């Protein structure tokens, strides 16, 4: 009677691991969200706008002050002047934006290239659009692009390439040289680019974010997606933006208006106020998270886990071979949750075909120092 459109999917690994952490009382370093408070001024602005009556529908494309703040920030950081009316759209979360972009651009039978490990929302969105995913694995151990395989993955049916930098789950960064190479690869194709840059501000050791927004050849064929949730410690606000040229923005909005219509009004006002009043937040953010990364890596140093400090995102991969080489990473994530009392995410779930012998789990270090200390103590006791 019922034919599922997504027959292979159950609940996501993030829901599963968070549930298991709650059941077992484990410290939850699995799902990516902070366990500390967002900036007080941001919370106060949200409360003020709720009280002052910003409680009805926002414009479909997002409130003007927030679109203008986004355009201003992009001009400052990437040197591109966007028309905030026609090139910036405020969305209820990056996930909604990725979904709408894929529905808007992918026709039945089109191919979409995903670089594995890839964020888990891309492939189901492609399937629902009637498209076919072509999975190209990133290279081990540094999760760099395998240019030969990427080139071979293109066909006349390729409609879209999805990239993600800083990269979840590895933390790897796409460089400006990579973008140049990508531009050369796309030059003679009809493919568009969907660039997931939700961790755009979480980059460490003085490295710069190589955004598609800064690339003159790529931007005209791209949609760039970001999330205020990651930047302002408010993942539960599910508010993000898409920057894209007017023709692509128009197509995105055709779908967005019938998926959610608009984002949450008072939160958009709060973010616009905070961005205007506190530009220093973005300058401080990399230092704030780099300190957490360094603390976590230093604390787990004596444990049997092996890790290379992550260059971006708030995720840290760790090789657990020295503890339980007999367990695959899904079993190991569960074992760590039950036995060590620390929940992690297995990274094989981000692959269509995980590499053989993958022995990596992902920890989220967007946590209070005290949480990181407690988790590390447990991991060091293994
Ligand atoms: C790579 C990537 N893209 C998109 C998202 C979704 O962002 P949002 O919470 O704004 O929907 C996430 C969240 O974890 C992510 O890691």
Short mmCIF file of C-alpha atoms and ligand atoms in Angstrom, two decimals:
data_model
loop_
_atom_site.label_atom_id
_atom_site.label_comp_id
_atom_site.label_asym_id
_atom_site.label_seq_id
_atom_site.Cartn_x
_atom_site.Cartn_y
_atom_site.Cartn_z
CA UNK A 1 0.00 0.00 0.00
CA UNK A 2 2.73 2.41 1.05
CA UNK A 3 5.81 2.68 -1.15
CA UNK A 4 8.44 4.65 0.69
CA UNK A 5 10.23 7.26 -1.39
CA UNK A 6 13.27 6.80 0.84
CA UNK A 7 13.14 3.07 1.62
CA UNK A 8 16.71 2.77 2.87
CA UNK A 9 16.48 5.52 5.46
CA UNK A 10 15.67 5.26 9.14
CA UNK A 11 16.47 7.79 11.84
CA UNK A 12 19.76 9.61 11.39
CA UNK A 13 22.91 8.61 13.23
CA UNK A 14 22.82 11.96 15.06
CA UNK A 15 19.42 11.20 16.55
CA UNK A 16 20.49 7.66 17.37
CA UNK A 17 23.72 8.60 19.13
CA UNK A 18 22.12 11.48 21.02
CA UNK A 19 19.36 9.13 22.20
CA UNK A 20 21.93 6.53 23.26
CA UNK A 21 23.93 9.19 25.11
CA UNK A 22 20.79 10.21 26.99
CA UNK A 23 19.87 6.61 27.82
CA UNK A 24 23.34 5.73 29.07
CA UNK A 25 24.18 9.07 30.69
CA UNK A 26 27.21 9.44 28.39
CA UNK A 27 28.80 12.81 27.66
CA UNK A 28 27.44 13.70 24.27
CA UNK A 29 30.26 14.68 21.89
CA UNK A 30 28.33 13.20 18.97
CA UNK A 31 25.83 15.66 17.52
CA UNK A 32 27.29 19.04 16.57
CA UNK A 33 25.84 21.61 18.92
CA UNK A 34 27.26 23.81 21.69
CA UNK A 35 26.44 23.05 25.33
CA UNK A 36 27.15 26.68 26.30
CA UNK A 37 24.97 29.78 26.03
CA UNK A 38 24.82 32.00 22.95
CA UNK A 39 25.94 35.64 23.37
CA UNK A 40 23.73 37.38 25.97
CA UNK A 41 23.09 40.35 23.67
CA UNK A 42 21.73 38.00 21.00
CA UNK A 43 19.34 36.38 23.47
CA UNK A 44 18.25 39.77 24.75
CA UNK A 45 17.58 40.95 21.20
CA UNK A 46 15.45 37.86 20.51
CA UNK A 47 13.44 38.38 23.69
CA UNK A 48 12.97 42.05 22.85
CA UNK A 49 11.68 41.32 19.36
CA UNK A 50 9.31 38.64 20.67
CA UNK A 51 7.92 41.09 23.20
CA UNK A 52 7.79 44.00 20.78
CA UNK A 53 5.55 42.15 18.37
CA UNK A 54 7.78 40.66 15.68
CA UNK A 55 5.67 37.52 15.70
CA UNK A 56 4.08 37.35 12.26
CA UNK A 57 5.38 36.09 8.90
CA UNK A 58 8.66 37.49 7.72
CA UNK A 59 9.01 38.36 4.03
CA UNK A 60 9.54 35.18 1.98
CA UNK A 61 13.12 36.21 1.12
CA UNK A 62 14.00 37.26 4.70
CA UNK A 63 13.88 40.63 6.47
CA UNK A 64 15.83 43.39 4.73
CA UNK A 65 18.14 44.28 7.67
CA UNK A 66 19.44 40.71 7.93
CA UNK A 67 19.91 40.35 4.17
CA UNK A 68 21.81 43.64 4.24
CA UNK A 69 24.01 42.49 7.12
CA UNK A 70 24.84 39.32 5.21
CA UNK A 71 25.67 41.28 2.04
CA UNK A 72 27.85 43.66 4.06
CA UNK A 73 29.71 40.80 5.69
CA UNK A 74 30.29 39.11 2.31
CA UNK A 75 31.60 42.37 0.84
CA UNK A 76 33.98 42.79 3.78
CA UNK A 77 35.26 39.23 3.83
CA UNK A 78 35.16 38.19 0.19
CA UNK A 79 35.18 41.46 -1.72
CA UNK A 80 31.94 40.72 -3.59
CA UNK A 81 29.12 43.26 -3.65
CA UNK A 82 25.81 41.40 -3.61
CA UNK A 83 22.40 42.84 -4.28
CA UNK A 84 20.70 41.88 -1.02
CA UNK A 85 17.27 41.97 -2.67
CA UNK A 86 18.10 39.53 -5.46
CA UNK A 87 21.13 37.55 -4.31
CA UNK A 88 20.61 36.89 -0.58
CA UNK A 89 17.82 34.73 0.85
CA UNK A 90 17.25 34.05 4.54
CA UNK A 91 16.18 30.46 5.17
CA UNK A 92 15.03 28.39 8.15
CA UNK A 93 18.29 26.48 8.40
CA UNK A 94 20.96 25.39 5.95
CA UNK A 95 19.26 21.99 5.66
CA UNK A 96 16.13 23.62 4.24
CA UNK A 97 18.25 25.64 1.84
CA UNK A 98 20.20 22.61 0.60
CA UNK A 99 16.94 20.74 0.08
CA UNK A 100 15.30 23.63 -1.80
CA UNK A 101 18.38 24.21 -3.94
CA UNK A 102 18.50 20.57 -4.97
CA UNK A 103 14.75 20.42 -5.71
CA UNK A 104 15.04 23.62 -7.72
CA UNK A 105 17.98 22.54 -9.87
CA UNK A 106 17.88 18.77 -10.26
CA UNK A 107 15.54 17.20 -12.83
CA UNK A 108 14.66 13.48 -12.94
CA UNK A 109 17.62 11.57 -14.39
CA UNK A 110 20.16 14.31 -13.62
CA UNK A 111 23.37 13.34 -11.90
CA UNK A 112 24.70 15.05 -8.78
CA UNK A 113 28.29 14.54 -7.70
CA UNK A 114 28.85 14.19 -3.95
CA UNK A 115 32.29 14.04 -2.37
CA UNK A 116 32.21 11.35 0.32
CA UNK A 117 32.16 11.50 3.26
CA UNK A 118 29.28 13.89 2.67
CA UNK A 119 26.71 15.48 4.97
CA UNK A 120 23.74 13.19 5.31
CA UNK A 121 21.03 15.49 3.94
CA UNK A 122 22.42 15.77 0.39
CA UNK A 123 21.69 12.30 -1.00
CA UNK A 124 18.04 12.00 0.18
CA UNK A 125 17.31 15.43 -1.31
CA UNK A 126 18.77 14.29 -4.65
CA UNK A 127 16.70 11.08 -4.58
CA UNK A 128 13.51 13.01 -3.85
CA UNK A 129 14.24 15.24 -6.84
CA UNK A 130 14.54 12.12 -9.03
CA UNK A 131 18.28 12.62 -9.48
CA UNK A 132 21.11 10.12 -9.21
CA UNK A 133 24.03 10.56 -6.83
CA UNK A 134 27.52 9.92 -8.14
CA UNK A 135 29.75 9.46 -5.11
CA UNK A 136 33.44 10.37 -5.35
CA UNK A 137 35.49 9.55 -2.25
CA UNK A 138 37.85 12.15 -0.83
CA UNK A 139 41.42 10.91 -0.44
CA UNK A 140 42.77 9.52 2.80
CA UNK A 141 44.29 10.55 5.11
CA UNK A 142 43.73 14.28 4.55
CA UNK A 143 40.29 14.21 2.86
CA UNK A 144 41.58 16.14 -0.14
CA UNK A 145 39.87 16.00 -3.55
CA UNK A 146 40.89 13.14 -5.85
CA UNK A 147 40.98 15.21 -9.03
CA UNK A 148 41.33 12.25 -11.36
CA UNK A 149 38.25 10.53 -9.94
CA UNK A 150 36.29 13.76 -9.80
CA UNK A 151 37.00 14.46 -13.46
CA UNK A 152 35.98 10.93 -14.40
CA UNK A 153 32.69 11.31 -12.49
CA UNK A 154 31.43 14.05 -14.83
CA UNK A 155 29.04 13.09 -17.62
CA UNK A 156 26.72 15.05 -19.92
CA UNK A 157 24.00 14.42 -17.30
CA UNK A 158 25.93 16.08 -14.45
CA UNK A 159 23.75 18.90 -13.19
CA UNK A 160 25.28 19.69 -9.84
CA UNK A 161 28.44 19.26 -7.80
CA UNK A 162 28.12 19.64 -4.03
CA UNK A 163 31.16 20.77 -2.05
CA UNK A 164 31.54 21.44 1.66
CA UNK A 165 34.33 23.46 3.24
CA UNK A 166 35.19 23.52 6.11
CA UNK A 167 34.21 19.90 5.84
CA UNK A 168 31.98 17.88 8.12
CA UNK A 169 33.08 15.35 9.39
CA UNK A 170 36.81 15.72 8.63
CA UNK A 171 37.41 19.44 9.21
CA UNK A 172 39.36 19.57 5.91
CA UNK A 173 39.52 22.85 3.98
CA UNK A 174 39.19 23.49 0.27
CA UNK A 175 41.92 25.93 -0.78
CA UNK A 176 41.86 28.76 -3.27
CA UNK A 177 43.99 26.57 -5.58
CA UNK A 178 41.32 23.84 -5.31
CA UNK A 179 38.65 26.36 -6.33
CA UNK A 180 40.74 27.39 -9.36
CA UNK A 181 41.05 23.77 -10.34
CA UNK A 182 37.33 23.26 -9.85
CA UNK A 183 36.62 26.26 -12.06
CA UNK A 184 38.74 24.73 -14.82
CA UNK A 185 36.93 21.42 -14.43
CA UNK A 186 33.47 22.99 -14.57
CA UNK A 187 34.33 25.38 -17.41
CA UNK A 188 33.21 23.11 -20.25
CA UNK A 189 30.25 21.54 -18.45
CA UNK A 190 26.64 22.54 -17.71
CA UNK A 191 27.10 21.70 -14.05
CA UNK A 192 26.16 24.07 -11.26
CA UNK A 193 27.86 24.24 -7.88
CA UNK A 194 26.24 23.96 -4.45
CA UNK A 195 28.74 25.10 -1.85
CA UNK A 196 27.94 24.21 1.75
CA UNK A 197 29.92 26.72 3.82
CA UNK A 198 28.05 26.46 7.13
CA UNK A 199 31.34 26.36 9.07
CA UNK A 200 32.71 29.38 7.15
CA UNK A 201 33.94 31.12 10.33
CA UNK A 202 35.37 28.07 12.10
CA UNK A 203 38.89 27.98 10.65
CA UNK A 204 42.07 27.74 12.69
CA UNK A 205 45.81 28.39 12.81
CA UNK A 206 45.45 31.62 10.83
CA UNK A 207 44.10 29.89 7.70
CA UNK A 208 41.64 31.85 5.54
CA UNK A 209 38.30 30.56 4.29
CA UNK A 210 38.44 30.05 0.51
CA UNK A 211 34.80 30.84 -0.27
CA UNK A 212 33.15 30.30 -3.62
CA UNK A 213 31.81 33.82 -3.00
CA UNK A 214 35.30 35.18 -3.59
CA UNK A 215 35.75 33.33 -6.89
CA UNK A 216 34.80 35.28 -10.01
CA UNK A 217 34.43 32.27 -12.26
CA UNK A 218 32.62 29.97 -9.84
CA UNK A 219 30.16 32.39 -8.23
CA UNK A 220 28.02 32.88 -11.38
CA UNK A 221 27.18 29.17 -11.36
CA UNK A 222 26.96 28.66 -7.59
CA UNK A 223 24.68 28.73 -4.60
CA UNK A 224 26.52 29.27 -1.32
CA UNK A 225 24.76 28.09 1.82
CA UNK A 226 25.58 29.12 5.38
CA UNK A 227 24.07 28.76 8.85
CA UNK A 228 23.83 31.34 11.62
CA UNK A 229 23.36 28.38 13.96
CA UNK A 230 27.06 27.48 13.76
CA UNK A 231 28.33 31.04 13.86
CA UNK A 232 26.29 32.38 16.77
CA UNK A 233 25.96 29.21 18.90
CA UNK A 234 22.24 28.88 18.13
CA UNK A 235 21.82 25.65 16.17
CA UNK A 236 18.24 25.38 17.50
CA UNK A 237 17.31 28.63 15.81
CA UNK A 238 17.59 26.92 12.41
CA UNK A 239 18.34 30.12 10.57
CA UNK A 240 20.72 30.43 7.63
CA UNK A 241 21.23 32.16 4.32
CA UNK A 242 21.88 31.43 0.68
CA UNK A 243 23.94 33.73 -1.53
CA UNK A 244 23.57 33.16 -5.27
CA UNK A 245 23.30 35.12 -8.51
CA UNK A 246 19.80 36.47 -9.30
CA UNK A 247 18.74 33.74 -11.75
CA UNK A 248 19.71 30.94 -9.35
CA UNK A 249 18.25 32.82 -6.38
CA UNK A 250 14.94 33.14 -8.24
CA UNK A 251 14.79 29.37 -8.80
CA UNK A 252 15.72 28.64 -5.19
CA UNK A 253 12.97 30.96 -3.94
CA UNK A 254 10.32 29.27 -6.11
CA UNK A 255 10.83 26.11 -4.04
CA UNK A 256 11.59 27.77 -0.70
CA UNK A 257 8.29 29.66 -0.77
CA UNK A 258 6.38 26.35 -0.81
CA UNK A 259 8.57 24.42 1.60
CA UNK A 260 8.63 26.82 4.55
CA UNK A 261 7.76 30.18 2.93
CA UNK A 262 9.98 32.07 5.38
CA UNK A 263 12.26 31.84 8.38
CA UNK A 264 11.35 32.73 11.97
CA UNK A 265 10.72 36.48 12.24
CA UNK A 266 11.99 37.51 15.72
CA UNK A 267 15.17 35.47 15.30
CA UNK A 268 15.96 37.20 12.03
CA UNK A 269 15.61 40.58 13.73
CA UNK A 270 17.78 39.47 16.63
CA UNK A 271 20.53 38.24 14.31
CA UNK A 272 20.43 41.45 12.27
CA UNK A 273 20.77 43.56 15.43
CA UNK A 274 23.57 41.43 16.81
CA UNK A 275 25.54 41.37 13.56
CA UNK A 276 25.31 45.16 13.33
CA UNK A 277 26.29 45.76 16.98
CA UNK A 278 28.92 43.02 17.41
CA UNK A 279 31.10 42.58 14.34
CA UNK A 280 33.91 41.54 16.71
CA UNK A 281 32.10 38.22 17.31
CA UNK A 282 33.38 36.95 13.96
CA UNK A 283 36.97 37.97 14.71
CA UNK A 284 36.90 36.24 18.08
CA UNK A 285 35.16 33.05 16.95
CA UNK A 286 38.16 31.23 15.40
CA UNK A 287 40.26 31.90 18.53
CA UNK A 288 37.44 30.77 20.78
CA UNK A 289 37.05 27.43 18.99
CA UNK A 290 40.77 26.96 18.33
CA UNK A 291 41.33 27.13 22.08
CA UNK A 292 38.66 24.45 22.56
CA UNK A 293 40.21 22.29 19.87
CA UNK A 294 43.66 22.65 21.39
CA UNK A 295 42.37 21.92 24.87
CA UNK A 296 40.52 18.79 23.73
CA UNK A 297 43.50 17.52 21.70
CA UNK A 298 45.90 18.17 24.56
CA UNK A 299 43.61 16.44 27.04
CA UNK A 300 43.11 13.32 24.92
CA UNK A 301 46.85 13.25 24.11
CA UNK A 302 47.61 10.56 26.73
CA UNK A 303 44.65 8.39 25.58
CA UNK A 304 45.13 5.58 23.05
CA UNK A 305 43.24 7.67 20.47
CA UNK A 306 45.33 9.09 17.61
CA UNK A 307 44.40 12.42 16.11
CA UNK A 308 45.69 15.26 13.96
CA UNK A 309 44.27 18.63 15.10
CA UNK A 310 41.43 19.63 12.80
CA UNK A 311 41.95 22.73 10.57
CA UNK A 312 38.27 23.74 10.58
CA UNK A 313 34.72 23.07 11.92
CA UNK A 314 34.10 22.08 15.54
CA UNK A 315 34.75 18.41 14.91
CA UNK A 316 37.82 16.37 15.77
CA UNK A 317 38.43 13.00 14.16
CA UNK A 318 40.26 10.33 16.14
CA UNK A 319 41.68 6.95 15.09
CA UNK A 320 40.72 4.30 17.64
CA UNK A 321 42.72 1.38 16.20
CA UNK A 322 44.83 1.09 19.36
CA UNK A 323 41.72 0.48 21.48
CA UNK A 324 39.44 -1.85 19.51
CA UNK A 325 40.72 -2.57 16.00
CA UNK A 326 38.21 -5.44 15.80
CA UNK A 327 35.21 -3.08 15.82
CA UNK A 328 33.94 -1.13 12.82
CA UNK A 329 33.25 2.52 13.53
CA UNK A 330 29.50 2.14 14.08
CA UNK A 331 30.12 -0.56 16.68
CA UNK A 332 32.95 1.50 18.15
CA UNK A 333 30.80 4.63 18.55
CA UNK A 334 28.28 2.54 20.43
CA UNK A 335 31.03 0.87 22.49
CA UNK A 336 32.55 4.25 23.39
CA UNK A 337 29.15 5.52 24.48
CA UNK A 338 28.38 2.49 26.63
CA UNK A 339 31.86 1.60 27.92
CA UNK A 340 33.66 4.93 28.10
CA UNK A 341 30.59 7.12 28.63
CA UNK A 342 31.47 9.41 25.71
CA UNK A 343 29.26 9.51 22.62
CA UNK A 344 30.86 10.01 19.19
CA UNK A 345 29.76 9.74 15.57
CA UNK A 346 31.05 7.01 13.24
CA UNK A 347 32.13 8.54 9.96
CA UNK A 348 31.25 5.59 7.71
CA UNK A 349 27.64 6.82 7.75
CA UNK A 350 28.77 9.78 5.62
CA UNK A 351 29.83 7.40 2.83
CA UNK A 352 27.93 5.36 0.29
CA UNK A 353 30.86 2.90 0.35
CA UNK A 354 33.14 3.50 3.33
CA UNK A 355 36.82 2.70 2.75
CA UNK A 356 37.82 -0.70 4.10
CA UNK A 357 39.30 -0.65 7.57
CA UNK A 358 38.02 2.84 8.41
CA UNK A 359 38.75 3.32 12.10
CA UNK A 360 37.74 6.93 12.72
CA UNK A 361 35.14 8.50 14.96
CA UNK A 362 34.14 12.15 15.18
CA UNK A 363 33.98 14.14 18.40
CA UNK A 364 32.34 17.57 18.68
CA UNK A 365 34.39 20.03 20.75
CA UNK A 366 31.75 22.81 20.80
CA UNK A 367 31.44 22.18 24.51
CA UNK A 368 32.26 23.87 27.80
CA UNK A 369 35.87 23.27 28.87
CA UNK A 370 34.56 21.32 31.82
CA UNK A 371 32.60 18.97 29.51
CA UNK A 372 35.73 18.44 27.40
CA UNK A 373 37.78 17.75 30.54
CA UNK A 374 35.32 15.16 31.81
CA UNK A 375 35.10 13.46 28.42
CA UNK A 376 38.89 13.38 28.07
CA UNK A 377 39.29 11.87 31.53
CA UNK A 378 37.01 9.03 30.50
CA UNK A 379 38.82 8.54 27.19
CA UNK A 380 42.21 8.57 28.88
CA UNK A 381 41.02 5.83 31.25
CA UNK A 382 40.54 3.42 28.30
C1 LIG B 1 27.87 20.32 6.57
C2 LIG B 1 26.57 20.75 7.14
N1 LIG B 1 25.67 21.32 6.34
C3 LIG B 1 24.48 21.74 6.79
C4 LIG B 1 24.14 21.61 8.12
C5 LIG B 1 22.78 22.05 8.60
O1 LIG B 1 22.74 23.31 9.15
P1 LIG B 1 21.39 23.87 9.81
O2 LIG B 1 21.37 23.41 11.22
O3 LIG B 1 21.48 25.36 9.66
O4 LIG B 1 20.25 23.31 9.02
C6 LIG B 1 25.05 21.03 9.01
C7 LIG B 1 24.69 20.86 10.44
O5 LIG B 1 25.26 20.07 11.15
C8 LIG B 1 26.29 20.59 8.50
O6 LIG B 1 27.19 20.01 9.30
#
